[in-house]
């Protein structure tokens, strides 16, 4: 229940802030162009509070806090007195109308850069792209525990997220990638990861794992949290022991320890379990016993319990001075925009699944998770969402800003505005497209809530 309330709250905060900034872009440029603004509303529906300024603009906070709008004086919507026609939106030049409409997405773009600048000045804590364990394809390619990725196909990566995104994009494009890594001995090495060999229909959300790459931040250290009374581990293991090897096999994670214990049980007989205890490495002989897991299914156990929750420590800090952060923020905005456009292109061409289209439920969940992680993560989330609003609004779909810009470009070419009939037809098409897109987004959101 707490997560639900938090998700709703942070979604309202996020969309309220970003959409208000978007509409302020329209408002500000509209005023510069001499257009009379009738209303600037934060939210939709019945106004809960409002006031008018000396220009006659009503500023309002409405009951439904999911967005907002700016209403200009326009002869197509309201009756305009003859002495105010010069202030009507539809009486402005086509270039002025283009500037007013484009100002909203541009405001979101500038806000993205500003937010990223603030994030880099404050400092963004993150996880490095360090391999914790390599199996399958990754192990065959030569990757190993402790290898830190420096670049993917010549593109520099610093964080786990950047590396995962680069690997996922390459997998969607069905191409192999060259990885530059720094191994635990500080030696630079190069490996080729054959992502083109992933099976058709692979889960795009699990590309690193399917390739055999388990990031170090994902792996919970096998630190013993409790000992079950009367179990095989009692009298041998102690709380605080770190399991480092089982039967000569190196162990890096809880998942690996559980798997290895299962293998030992099926094989039968005792095994040497090596642990670190107080700086000393000990080898202890323990025989797994058959028991039941939390679902009542038979399983092999030694009676050592691990912590139920695990939060890995950050090992990377992205922090720059105020001036350098400007350059870094602009560059990061360009990278994010290129990745977003490339993903949209893959969805359109069928290289990426339609499951990548998400809606308000996903936005709410990610907003809540980001807010819990800290102000730096939440700022990054806001920046990405602001950039997404910019890109989506520039799509040439009627109703969106991009659709209006398309109308005005056609007007520039033909020398006169489109007919009302053509505009109305475009609006209906735009509504249908948006309805379909929103339906798909909601479907994916609901599908994401169903346990797999």
Tab-separated table of C-alpha atoms in Angstrom:
chain	number	residue	atom	x	y	z
A	1	UNK	CA	0.000	0.000	0.000
A	2	UNK	CA	2.877	2.339	0.848
A	3	UNK	CA	4.494	1.666	-2.554
A	4	UNK	CA	1.187	2.377	-4.306
A	5	UNK	CA	0.749	5.733	-2.563
A	6	UNK	CA	4.389	6.613	-3.159
A	7	UNK	CA	4.123	5.721	-6.843
A	8	UNK	CA	1.016	7.855	-7.341
A	9	UNK	CA	2.529	10.784	-5.444
A	10	UNK	CA	5.841	10.819	-7.314
A	11	UNK	CA	4.096	10.413	-10.679
A	12	UNK	CA	1.940	13.466	-9.893
A	13	UNK	CA	5.022	15.436	-8.834
A	14	UNK	CA	6.993	14.365	-11.920
A	15	UNK	CA	4.318	14.952	-14.557
A	16	UNK	CA	3.112	18.130	-12.838
A	17	UNK	CA	6.592	19.648	-12.885
A	18	UNK	CA	7.531	18.592	-16.427
A	19	UNK	CA	4.219	19.404	-18.102
A	20	UNK	CA	4.046	22.782	-16.342
A	21	UNK	CA	7.527	23.596	-17.651
A	22	UNK	CA	6.434	22.449	-21.132
A	23	UNK	CA	3.361	24.684	-21.081
A	24	UNK	CA	5.402	27.581	-19.716
A	25	UNK	CA	7.493	27.348	-22.903
A	26	UNK	CA	4.356	27.844	-25.003
A	27	UNK	CA	3.166	30.633	-22.684
A	28	UNK	CA	6.432	32.584	-22.627
A	29	UNK	CA	7.040	32.535	-26.402
A	30	UNK	CA	3.352	33.235	-27.029
A	31	UNK	CA	3.565	36.361	-24.882
A	32	UNK	CA	6.766	37.413	-26.691
A	33	UNK	CA	4.903	37.102	-29.999
A	34	UNK	CA	2.031	39.270	-28.713
A	35	UNK	CA	-0.575	36.541	-28.297
A	36	UNK	CA	-3.123	37.040	-25.534
A	37	UNK	CA	-3.115	34.163	-23.040
A	38	UNK	CA	-6.557	33.409	-21.639
A	39	UNK	CA	-5.563	30.705	-19.158
A	40	UNK	CA	-2.487	28.939	-17.809
A	41	UNK	CA	-3.697	25.854	-15.952
A	42	UNK	CA	-1.684	23.404	-13.885
A	43	UNK	CA	-3.873	20.298	-14.025
A	44	UNK	CA	-7.205	19.640	-15.722
A	45	UNK	CA	-10.821	19.968	-14.684
A	46	UNK	CA	-12.444	22.366	-12.228
A	47	UNK	CA	-10.038	25.032	-10.895
A	48	UNK	CA	-9.309	24.709	-7.165
A	49	UNK	CA	-7.534	28.075	-7.128
A	50	UNK	CA	-7.158	30.844	-9.679
A	51	UNK	CA	-6.231	34.497	-10.094
A	52	UNK	CA	-5.847	36.951	-12.985
A	53	UNK	CA	-2.871	39.126	-13.753
A	54	UNK	CA	-2.959	42.642	-15.229
A	55	UNK	CA	-2.917	41.190	-18.777
A	56	UNK	CA	-6.153	39.305	-18.158
A	57	UNK	CA	-4.498	35.858	-18.001
A	58	UNK	CA	-6.084	33.442	-15.545
A	59	UNK	CA	-3.576	31.290	-13.671
A	60	UNK	CA	-5.245	28.205	-12.198
A	61	UNK	CA	-4.522	25.020	-10.284
A	62	UNK	CA	-7.071	22.387	-11.286
A	63	UNK	CA	-8.435	19.267	-9.631
A	64	UNK	CA	-6.782	16.622	-11.834
A	65	UNK	CA	-3.006	17.071	-11.323
A	66	UNK	CA	-1.855	15.131	-14.399
A	67	UNK	CA	-0.581	17.759	-16.803
A	68	UNK	CA	-1.777	21.209	-17.718
A	69	UNK	CA	-2.468	23.491	-20.653
A	70	UNK	CA	-2.231	27.027	-22.033
A	71	UNK	CA	-5.274	28.542	-23.742
A	72	UNK	CA	-4.549	31.307	-26.258
A	73	UNK	CA	-6.985	33.768	-27.762
A	74	UNK	CA	-8.004	32.139	-31.043
A	75	UNK	CA	-10.894	32.908	-33.421
A	76	UNK	CA	-11.351	29.196	-34.093
A	77	UNK	CA	-12.284	28.612	-30.443
A	78	UNK	CA	-13.824	31.808	-29.043
A	79	UNK	CA	-15.371	35.000	-30.350
A	80	UNK	CA	-12.709	37.689	-30.657
A	81	UNK	CA	-13.427	41.409	-30.473
A	82	UNK	CA	-12.157	43.329	-33.515
A	83	UNK	CA	-9.663	45.355	-31.433
A	84	UNK	CA	-8.096	42.092	-30.109
A	85	UNK	CA	-7.682	40.288	-33.425
A	86	UNK	CA	-4.019	41.274	-33.540
A	87	UNK	CA	-3.515	39.326	-30.321
A	88	UNK	CA	-5.224	36.150	-31.595
A	89	UNK	CA	-3.028	33.107	-32.197
A	90	UNK	CA	-4.505	32.399	-35.612
A	91	UNK	CA	-3.630	35.933	-36.789
A	92	UNK	CA	0.095	35.496	-36.140
A	93	UNK	CA	2.544	34.707	-38.924
A	94	UNK	CA	3.299	31.070	-39.629
A	95	UNK	CA	6.835	31.499	-38.265
A	96	UNK	CA	5.489	32.930	-35.009
A	97	UNK	CA	3.061	30.034	-34.680
A	98	UNK	CA	5.915	27.589	-35.335
A	99	UNK	CA	7.984	29.270	-32.613
A	100	UNK	CA	5.117	29.142	-30.097
A	101	UNK	CA	4.329	25.478	-30.740
A	102	UNK	CA	7.989	24.395	-30.785
A	103	UNK	CA	8.673	26.242	-27.515
A	104	UNK	CA	7.028	23.507	-25.404
A	105	UNK	CA	9.268	20.613	-26.529
A	106	UNK	CA	12.303	22.921	-26.516
A	107	UNK	CA	11.496	23.858	-22.898
A	108	UNK	CA	11.540	20.149	-21.993
A	109	UNK	CA	14.861	19.705	-23.808
A	110	UNK	CA	16.415	22.625	-21.916
A	111	UNK	CA	14.985	21.319	-18.644
A	112	UNK	CA	16.609	17.937	-19.330
A	113	UNK	CA	19.996	19.610	-19.740
A	114	UNK	CA	19.443	21.714	-16.601
A	115	UNK	CA	18.465	18.669	-14.529
A	116	UNK	CA	21.460	16.652	-15.721
A	117	UNK	CA	23.734	19.611	-14.970
A	118	UNK	CA	22.366	19.714	-11.408
A	119	UNK	CA	22.792	15.946	-11.076
A	120	UNK	CA	26.446	16.038	-12.152
A	121	UNK	CA	27.205	18.984	-9.868
A	122	UNK	CA	25.590	17.205	-6.894
A	123	UNK	CA	27.167	13.907	-7.884
A	124	UNK	CA	25.431	10.774	-9.197
A	125	UNK	CA	26.121	7.535	-7.303
A	126	UNK	CA	25.962	4.461	-9.489
A	127	UNK	CA	27.283	0.967	-10.124
A	128	UNK	CA	30.292	0.286	-12.341
A	129	UNK	CA	30.047	-2.053	-15.336
A	130	UNK	CA	32.065	-4.735	-13.529
A	131	UNK	CA	31.464	-8.420	-14.244
A	132	UNK	CA	30.705	-10.458	-11.131
A	133	UNK	CA	30.406	-13.791	-12.904
A	134	UNK	CA	30.632	-14.871	-16.537
A	135	UNK	CA	28.980	-17.989	-17.936
A	136	UNK	CA	28.035	-19.381	-21.317
A	137	UNK	CA	28.654	-17.011	-24.206
A	138	UNK	CA	30.487	-14.434	-22.079
A	139	UNK	CA	32.830	-17.026	-20.524
A	140	UNK	CA	33.580	-18.500	-23.955
A	141	UNK	CA	34.395	-14.983	-25.206
A	142	UNK	CA	36.991	-14.649	-22.410
A	143	UNK	CA	35.178	-12.437	-19.911
A	144	UNK	CA	35.787	-13.217	-16.263
A	145	UNK	CA	34.963	-12.121	-12.738
A	146	UNK	CA	36.327	-8.655	-11.958
A	147	UNK	CA	36.547	-7.493	-15.582
A	148	UNK	CA	35.328	-3.883	-15.889
A	149	UNK	CA	33.862	-2.823	-19.233
A	150	UNK	CA	35.327	0.393	-20.630
A	151	UNK	CA	33.644	0.467	-24.031
A	152	UNK	CA	31.161	-1.414	-26.205
A	153	UNK	CA	31.938	-1.171	-29.937
A	154	UNK	CA	33.994	1.975	-29.302
A	155	UNK	CA	31.316	3.654	-27.211
A	156	UNK	CA	32.578	4.510	-23.730
A	157	UNK	CA	30.574	3.064	-20.849
A	158	UNK	CA	31.016	3.853	-17.178
A	159	UNK	CA	27.950	2.535	-15.417
A	160	UNK	CA	26.154	-0.782	-15.368
A	161	UNK	CA	23.108	0.872	-16.956
A	162	UNK	CA	25.084	2.273	-19.893
A	163	UNK	CA	26.739	-1.079	-20.551
A	164	UNK	CA	23.458	-3.000	-20.336
A	165	UNK	CA	21.773	-0.558	-22.725
A	166	UNK	CA	24.619	-0.860	-25.240
A	167	UNK	CA	24.509	-4.679	-25.113
A	168	UNK	CA	20.722	-4.715	-25.455
A	169	UNK	CA	20.794	-2.388	-28.475
A	170	UNK	CA	23.394	-4.578	-30.188
A	171	UNK	CA	21.371	-7.724	-29.473
A	172	UNK	CA	18.245	-6.139	-30.985
A	173	UNK	CA	20.292	-5.289	-34.092
A	174	UNK	CA	21.533	-8.904	-34.198
A	175	UNK	CA	25.211	-7.925	-34.257
A	176	UNK	CA	28.337	-8.944	-32.378
A	177	UNK	CA	30.133	-6.388	-30.209
A	178	UNK	CA	33.749	-5.697	-29.324
A	179	UNK	CA	34.284	-5.128	-25.625
A	180	UNK	CA	37.251	-3.270	-24.195
A	181	UNK	CA	37.795	-4.326	-20.584
A	182	UNK	CA	40.171	-3.699	-17.718
A	183	UNK	CA	40.855	-6.986	-15.922
A	184	UNK	CA	41.589	-7.359	-12.172
A	185	UNK	CA	45.331	-7.146	-12.956
A	186	UNK	CA	44.777	-3.711	-14.594
A	187	UNK	CA	45.499	-5.136	-18.035
A	188	UNK	CA	43.541	-3.846	-21.036
A	189	UNK	CA	41.968	-6.617	-23.082
A	190	UNK	CA	39.544	-6.906	-25.976
A	191	UNK	CA	36.806	-9.523	-26.407
A	192	UNK	CA	34.128	-10.178	-29.000
A	193	UNK	CA	30.707	-11.044	-27.619
A	194	UNK	CA	28.649	-12.835	-30.340
A	195	UNK	CA	25.234	-11.394	-29.499
A	196	UNK	CA	24.010	-12.277	-32.990
A	197	UNK	CA	23.895	-15.885	-31.778
A	198	UNK	CA	21.144	-15.215	-29.232
A	199	UNK	CA	18.038	-17.251	-30.127
A	200	UNK	CA	15.146	-15.619	-31.946
A	201	UNK	CA	12.502	-14.147	-29.702
A	202	UNK	CA	14.873	-13.621	-26.766
A	203	UNK	CA	13.716	-11.553	-23.782
A	204	UNK	CA	15.101	-8.079	-24.486
A	205	UNK	CA	14.988	-7.212	-20.765
A	206	UNK	CA	17.485	-9.995	-19.929
A	207	UNK	CA	20.161	-9.572	-22.601
A	208	UNK	CA	23.192	-9.411	-20.234
A	209	UNK	CA	22.061	-12.576	-18.407
A	210	UNK	CA	21.273	-14.389	-21.680
A	211	UNK	CA	24.783	-13.484	-22.829
A	212	UNK	CA	26.199	-14.870	-19.575
A	213	UNK	CA	27.088	-11.515	-17.994
A	214	UNK	CA	26.160	-11.191	-14.315
A	215	UNK	CA	27.120	-7.735	-13.087
A	216	UNK	CA	28.894	-7.593	-9.734
A	217	UNK	CA	26.203	-5.287	-8.309
A	218	UNK	CA	23.574	-7.986	-8.987
A	219	UNK	CA	25.327	-10.687	-6.984
A	220	UNK	CA	24.586	-10.950	-3.276
A	221	UNK	CA	27.725	-12.109	-1.442
A	222	UNK	CA	27.147	-15.528	0.212
A	223	UNK	CA	27.478	-14.139	3.743
A	224	UNK	CA	25.886	-16.475	6.295
A	225	UNK	CA	23.104	-14.640	8.158
A	226	UNK	CA	21.764	-17.479	10.313
A	227	UNK	CA	22.199	-21.187	11.047
A	228	UNK	CA	19.213	-23.545	11.224
A	229	UNK	CA	19.187	-25.475	14.487
A	230	UNK	CA	19.877	-29.185	14.007
A	231	UNK	CA	21.045	-28.687	10.400
A	232	UNK	CA	24.207	-29.972	8.734
A	233	UNK	CA	25.810	-26.536	9.100
A	234	UNK	CA	25.329	-26.373	12.888
A	235	UNK	CA	28.654	-26.737	14.642
A	236	UNK	CA	30.544	-26.007	11.439
A	237	UNK	CA	29.457	-22.676	9.930
A	238	UNK	CA	28.948	-19.506	11.940
A	239	UNK	CA	26.971	-16.328	11.399
A	240	UNK	CA	29.206	-13.901	9.514
A	241	UNK	CA	31.075	-16.571	7.541
A	242	UNK	CA	31.628	-15.698	3.887
A	243	UNK	CA	31.436	-18.789	1.665
A	244	UNK	CA	34.213	-18.532	-0.948
A	245	UNK	CA	34.327	-22.065	-2.402
A	246	UNK	CA	32.349	-25.304	-2.400
A	247	UNK	CA	34.133	-28.529	-3.351
A	248	UNK	CA	36.865	-26.492	-5.042
A	249	UNK	CA	34.401	-24.402	-7.070
A	250	UNK	CA	34.758	-20.648	-6.507
A	251	UNK	CA	31.555	-19.077	-5.150
A	252	UNK	CA	30.680	-15.407	-5.821
A	253	UNK	CA	26.986	-15.197	-4.963
A	254	UNK	CA	24.128	-16.633	-2.912
A	255	UNK	CA	22.532	-17.962	-6.101
A	256	UNK	CA	25.737	-19.807	-7.019
A	257	UNK	CA	26.104	-21.252	-3.483
A	258	UNK	CA	22.542	-22.617	-3.518
A	259	UNK	CA	23.068	-24.137	-6.976
A	260	UNK	CA	26.339	-25.790	-5.964
A	261	UNK	CA	24.818	-27.227	-2.778
A	262	UNK	CA	22.068	-28.747	-4.925
A	263	UNK	CA	24.654	-30.343	-7.206
A	264	UNK	CA	26.486	-31.783	-4.196
A	265	UNK	CA	23.282	-33.223	-2.776
A	266	UNK	CA	22.399	-34.961	-6.022
A	267	UNK	CA	25.910	-36.358	-6.223
A	268	UNK	CA	25.848	-37.533	-2.601
A	269	UNK	CA	28.489	-37.558	0.129
A	270	UNK	CA	30.325	-34.794	2.041
A	271	UNK	CA	32.078	-31.794	0.515
A	272	UNK	CA	34.612	-29.201	1.605
A	273	UNK	CA	33.068	-25.771	2.078
A	274	UNK	CA	35.628	-22.999	2.349
A	275	UNK	CA	34.785	-19.822	4.246
A	276	UNK	CA	36.440	-16.605	5.336
A	277	UNK	CA	36.072	-16.077	9.075
A	278	UNK	CA	37.807	-13.182	10.821
A	279	UNK	CA	40.380	-12.891	8.035
A	280	UNK	CA	41.201	-16.612	8.159
A	281	UNK	CA	40.293	-19.082	5.396
A	282	UNK	CA	38.838	-22.328	6.729
A	283	UNK	CA	37.851	-25.575	4.984
A	284	UNK	CA	34.888	-27.354	6.602
A	285	UNK	CA	33.453	-30.768	5.697
A	286	UNK	CA	29.655	-30.690	5.422
A	287	UNK	CA	27.151	-33.128	3.914
A	288	UNK	CA	23.974	-31.606	2.370
A	289	UNK	CA	20.612	-32.967	3.535
A	290	UNK	CA	17.344	-33.064	1.660
A	291	UNK	CA	14.649	-30.684	2.880
A	292	UNK	CA	11.956	-28.388	1.490
A	293	UNK	CA	12.165	-24.838	0.195
A	294	UNK	CA	9.750	-21.983	0.974
A	295	UNK	CA	7.268	-23.368	-1.586
A	296	UNK	CA	7.327	-26.850	-0.107
A	297	UNK	CA	9.399	-28.276	-2.948
A	298	UNK	CA	12.173	-30.813	-2.171
A	299	UNK	CA	15.647	-29.324	-2.212
A	300	UNK	CA	19.156	-29.991	-0.914
A	301	UNK	CA	20.255	-27.831	2.013
A	302	UNK	CA	23.067	-27.393	4.504
A	303	UNK	CA	21.053	-25.167	6.861
A	304	UNK	CA	22.840	-21.853	6.251
A	305	UNK	CA	20.536	-18.862	5.751
A	306	UNK	CA	21.311	-15.644	3.907
A	307	UNK	CA	19.857	-12.150	4.284
A	308	UNK	CA	16.428	-11.807	2.621
A	309	UNK	CA	17.174	-8.347	1.220
A	310	UNK	CA	20.393	-7.006	-0.250
A	311	UNK	CA	21.369	-3.477	-1.276
A	312	UNK	CA	24.771	-3.366	-2.992
A	313	UNK	CA	27.044	-0.445	-2.190
A	314	UNK	CA	27.616	2.117	-4.937
A	315	UNK	CA	31.119	1.954	-6.376
A	316	UNK	CA	31.010	4.799	-8.920
A	317	UNK	CA	30.474	8.547	-8.498
A	318	UNK	CA	29.794	10.799	-11.511
A	319	UNK	CA	30.629	14.284	-10.240
A	320	UNK	CA	31.994	17.322	-12.083
A	321	UNK	CA	32.544	21.011	-11.510
A	322	UNK	CA	29.811	23.540	-12.458
A	323	UNK	CA	31.446	24.496	-15.779
A	324	UNK	CA	32.437	20.986	-16.857
A	325	UNK	CA	28.970	19.753	-15.942
A	326	UNK	CA	27.485	21.941	-18.690
A	327	UNK	CA	29.444	20.075	-21.387
A	328	UNK	CA	28.813	16.702	-19.784
A	329	UNK	CA	25.067	17.402	-19.438
A	330	UNK	CA	24.739	18.452	-23.097
A	331	UNK	CA	26.664	15.377	-24.225
A	332	UNK	CA	24.566	13.079	-22.023
A	333	UNK	CA	21.352	14.647	-23.359
A	334	UNK	CA	22.528	13.958	-26.900
A	335	UNK	CA	23.354	10.345	-26.009
A	336	UNK	CA	19.964	9.807	-24.360
A	337	UNK	CA	18.149	11.376	-27.318
A	338	UNK	CA	20.051	9.203	-29.806
A	339	UNK	CA	19.269	6.060	-27.786
A	340	UNK	CA	15.575	6.978	-27.524
A	341	UNK	CA	15.236	7.689	-31.243
A	342	UNK	CA	17.135	4.506	-32.113
A	343	UNK	CA	14.803	2.476	-29.877
A	344	UNK	CA	11.750	4.058	-31.518
A	345	UNK	CA	13.200	3.164	-34.898
A	346	UNK	CA	13.716	-0.445	-33.823
A	347	UNK	CA	10.121	-0.680	-32.588
A	348	UNK	CA	8.779	0.693	-35.892
A	349	UNK	CA	10.948	-1.664	-37.972
A	350	UNK	CA	10.167	-4.673	-35.799
A	351	UNK	CA	13.702	-5.147	-34.426
A	352	UNK	CA	12.466	-4.374	-30.904
A	353	UNK	CA	9.377	-5.717	-29.185
A	354	UNK	CA	6.270	-3.594	-28.656
A	355	UNK	CA	6.674	-4.471	-24.971
A	356	UNK	CA	9.172	-1.606	-24.810
A	357	UNK	CA	6.236	0.827	-25.000
A	358	UNK	CA	5.263	1.692	-21.421
A	359	UNK	CA	2.665	3.968	-19.844
A	360	UNK	CA	1.719	5.764	-16.634
A	361	UNK	CA	1.846	2.688	-14.390
A	362	UNK	CA	5.468	2.051	-15.314
A	363	UNK	CA	6.271	5.767	-14.987
A	364	UNK	CA	4.745	5.779	-11.490
A	365	UNK	CA	6.689	2.705	-10.379
A	366	UNK	CA	10.020	3.991	-11.725
A	367	UNK	CA	9.376	7.426	-10.197
A	368	UNK	CA	8.844	5.842	-6.790
A	369	UNK	CA	11.926	3.603	-7.071
A	370	UNK	CA	14.083	6.550	-8.200
A	371	UNK	CA	12.847	8.751	-5.346
A	372	UNK	CA	13.716	6.012	-2.843
A	373	UNK	CA	17.243	5.714	-4.227
A	374	UNK	CA	18.005	9.370	-3.632
A	375	UNK	CA	17.796	12.847	-5.095
A	376	UNK	CA	20.483	12.091	-7.709
A	377	UNK	CA	18.539	9.133	-9.135
A	378	UNK	CA	15.256	11.058	-9.074
A	379	UNK	CA	16.828	13.991	-10.952
A	380	UNK	CA	18.093	11.579	-13.612
A	381	UNK	CA	14.605	10.079	-13.917
A	382	UNK	CA	13.073	13.550	-14.329
A	383	UNK	CA	15.658	14.419	-16.990
A	384	UNK	CA	14.911	11.266	-19.000
A	385	UNK	CA	11.154	11.796	-18.680
A	386	UNK	CA	11.489	15.445	-19.744
A	387	UNK	CA	13.485	14.399	-22.812
A	388	UNK	CA	10.887	11.729	-23.605
A	389	UNK	CA	8.112	14.344	-23.468
A	390	UNK	CA	10.143	16.504	-25.859
A	391	UNK	CA	10.630	13.689	-28.378
A	392	UNK	CA	7.066	12.340	-28.164
A	393	UNK	CA	5.554	15.817	-28.581
A	394	UNK	CA	7.643	16.374	-31.725
A	395	UNK	CA	6.263	13.273	-33.443
A	396	UNK	CA	4.316	14.351	-36.569
A	397	UNK	CA	1.006	13.139	-35.150
A	398	UNK	CA	-1.979	15.518	-35.287
A	399	UNK	CA	-3.005	16.770	-31.804
A	400	UNK	CA	0.627	16.668	-30.657
A	401	UNK	CA	2.922	19.670	-31.129
A	402	UNK	CA	4.683	17.818	-33.931
A	403	UNK	CA	1.387	17.483	-35.808
A	404	UNK	CA	0.763	21.235	-35.599
A	405	UNK	CA	4.306	21.894	-36.799
A	406	UNK	CA	3.625	19.593	-39.749
A	407	UNK	CA	0.524	21.641	-40.600
A	408	UNK	CA	2.547	24.860	-40.508
A	409	UNK	CA	5.319	23.423	-42.686
A	410	UNK	CA	2.674	22.405	-45.250
A	411	UNK	CA	1.283	25.940	-45.009
A	412	UNK	CA	4.747	27.356	-45.755
A	413	UNK	CA	5.069	25.134	-48.832
A	414	UNK	CA	1.581	25.710	-50.288
A	415	UNK	CA	1.357	29.356	-49.236
A	416	UNK	CA	-1.978	29.049	-47.394
A	417	UNK	CA	-3.334	27.203	-44.329
A	418	UNK	CA	-4.815	23.753	-44.622
A	419	UNK	CA	-8.589	23.641	-44.926
A	420	UNK	CA	-10.631	23.099	-41.765
A	421	UNK	CA	-11.795	19.794	-43.223
A	422	UNK	CA	-8.202	18.566	-43.664
A	423	UNK	CA	-7.268	19.700	-40.159
A	424	UNK	CA	-10.330	17.964	-38.673
A	425	UNK	CA	-9.511	14.744	-40.531
A	426	UNK	CA	-5.963	14.935	-39.191
A	427	UNK	CA	-7.259	15.402	-35.662
A	428	UNK	CA	-9.360	12.250	-35.917
A	429	UNK	CA	-6.394	10.293	-37.249
A	430	UNK	CA	-4.244	11.680	-34.429
A	431	UNK	CA	-6.825	10.694	-31.830
A	432	UNK	CA	-6.956	7.160	-33.225
A	433	UNK	CA	-3.163	6.841	-33.209
A	434	UNK	CA	-2.880	8.183	-29.664
A	435	UNK	CA	-5.688	5.937	-28.455
A	436	UNK	CA	-3.936	2.909	-29.940
A	437	UNK	CA	-0.590	3.936	-28.456
A	438	UNK	CA	-2.112	4.531	-25.021
A	439	UNK	CA	-3.974	1.212	-25.189
A	440	UNK	CA	-0.714	-0.605	-25.971
A	441	UNK	CA	1.080	1.225	-23.156
A	442	UNK	CA	-1.630	0.331	-20.625
A	443	UNK	CA	-1.630	-3.280	-21.820
A	444	UNK	CA	2.143	-3.534	-21.305
A	445	UNK	CA	1.835	-1.848	-17.911
A	446	UNK	CA	-0.779	-4.354	-16.740
A	447	UNK	CA	1.211	-7.250	-18.211
A	448	UNK	CA	4.212	-6.039	-16.217
A	449	UNK	CA	2.238	-6.333	-12.983
A	450	UNK	CA	1.387	-10.003	-13.584
A	451	UNK	CA	3.839	-12.357	-11.790
A	452	UNK	CA	5.909	-14.418	-14.186
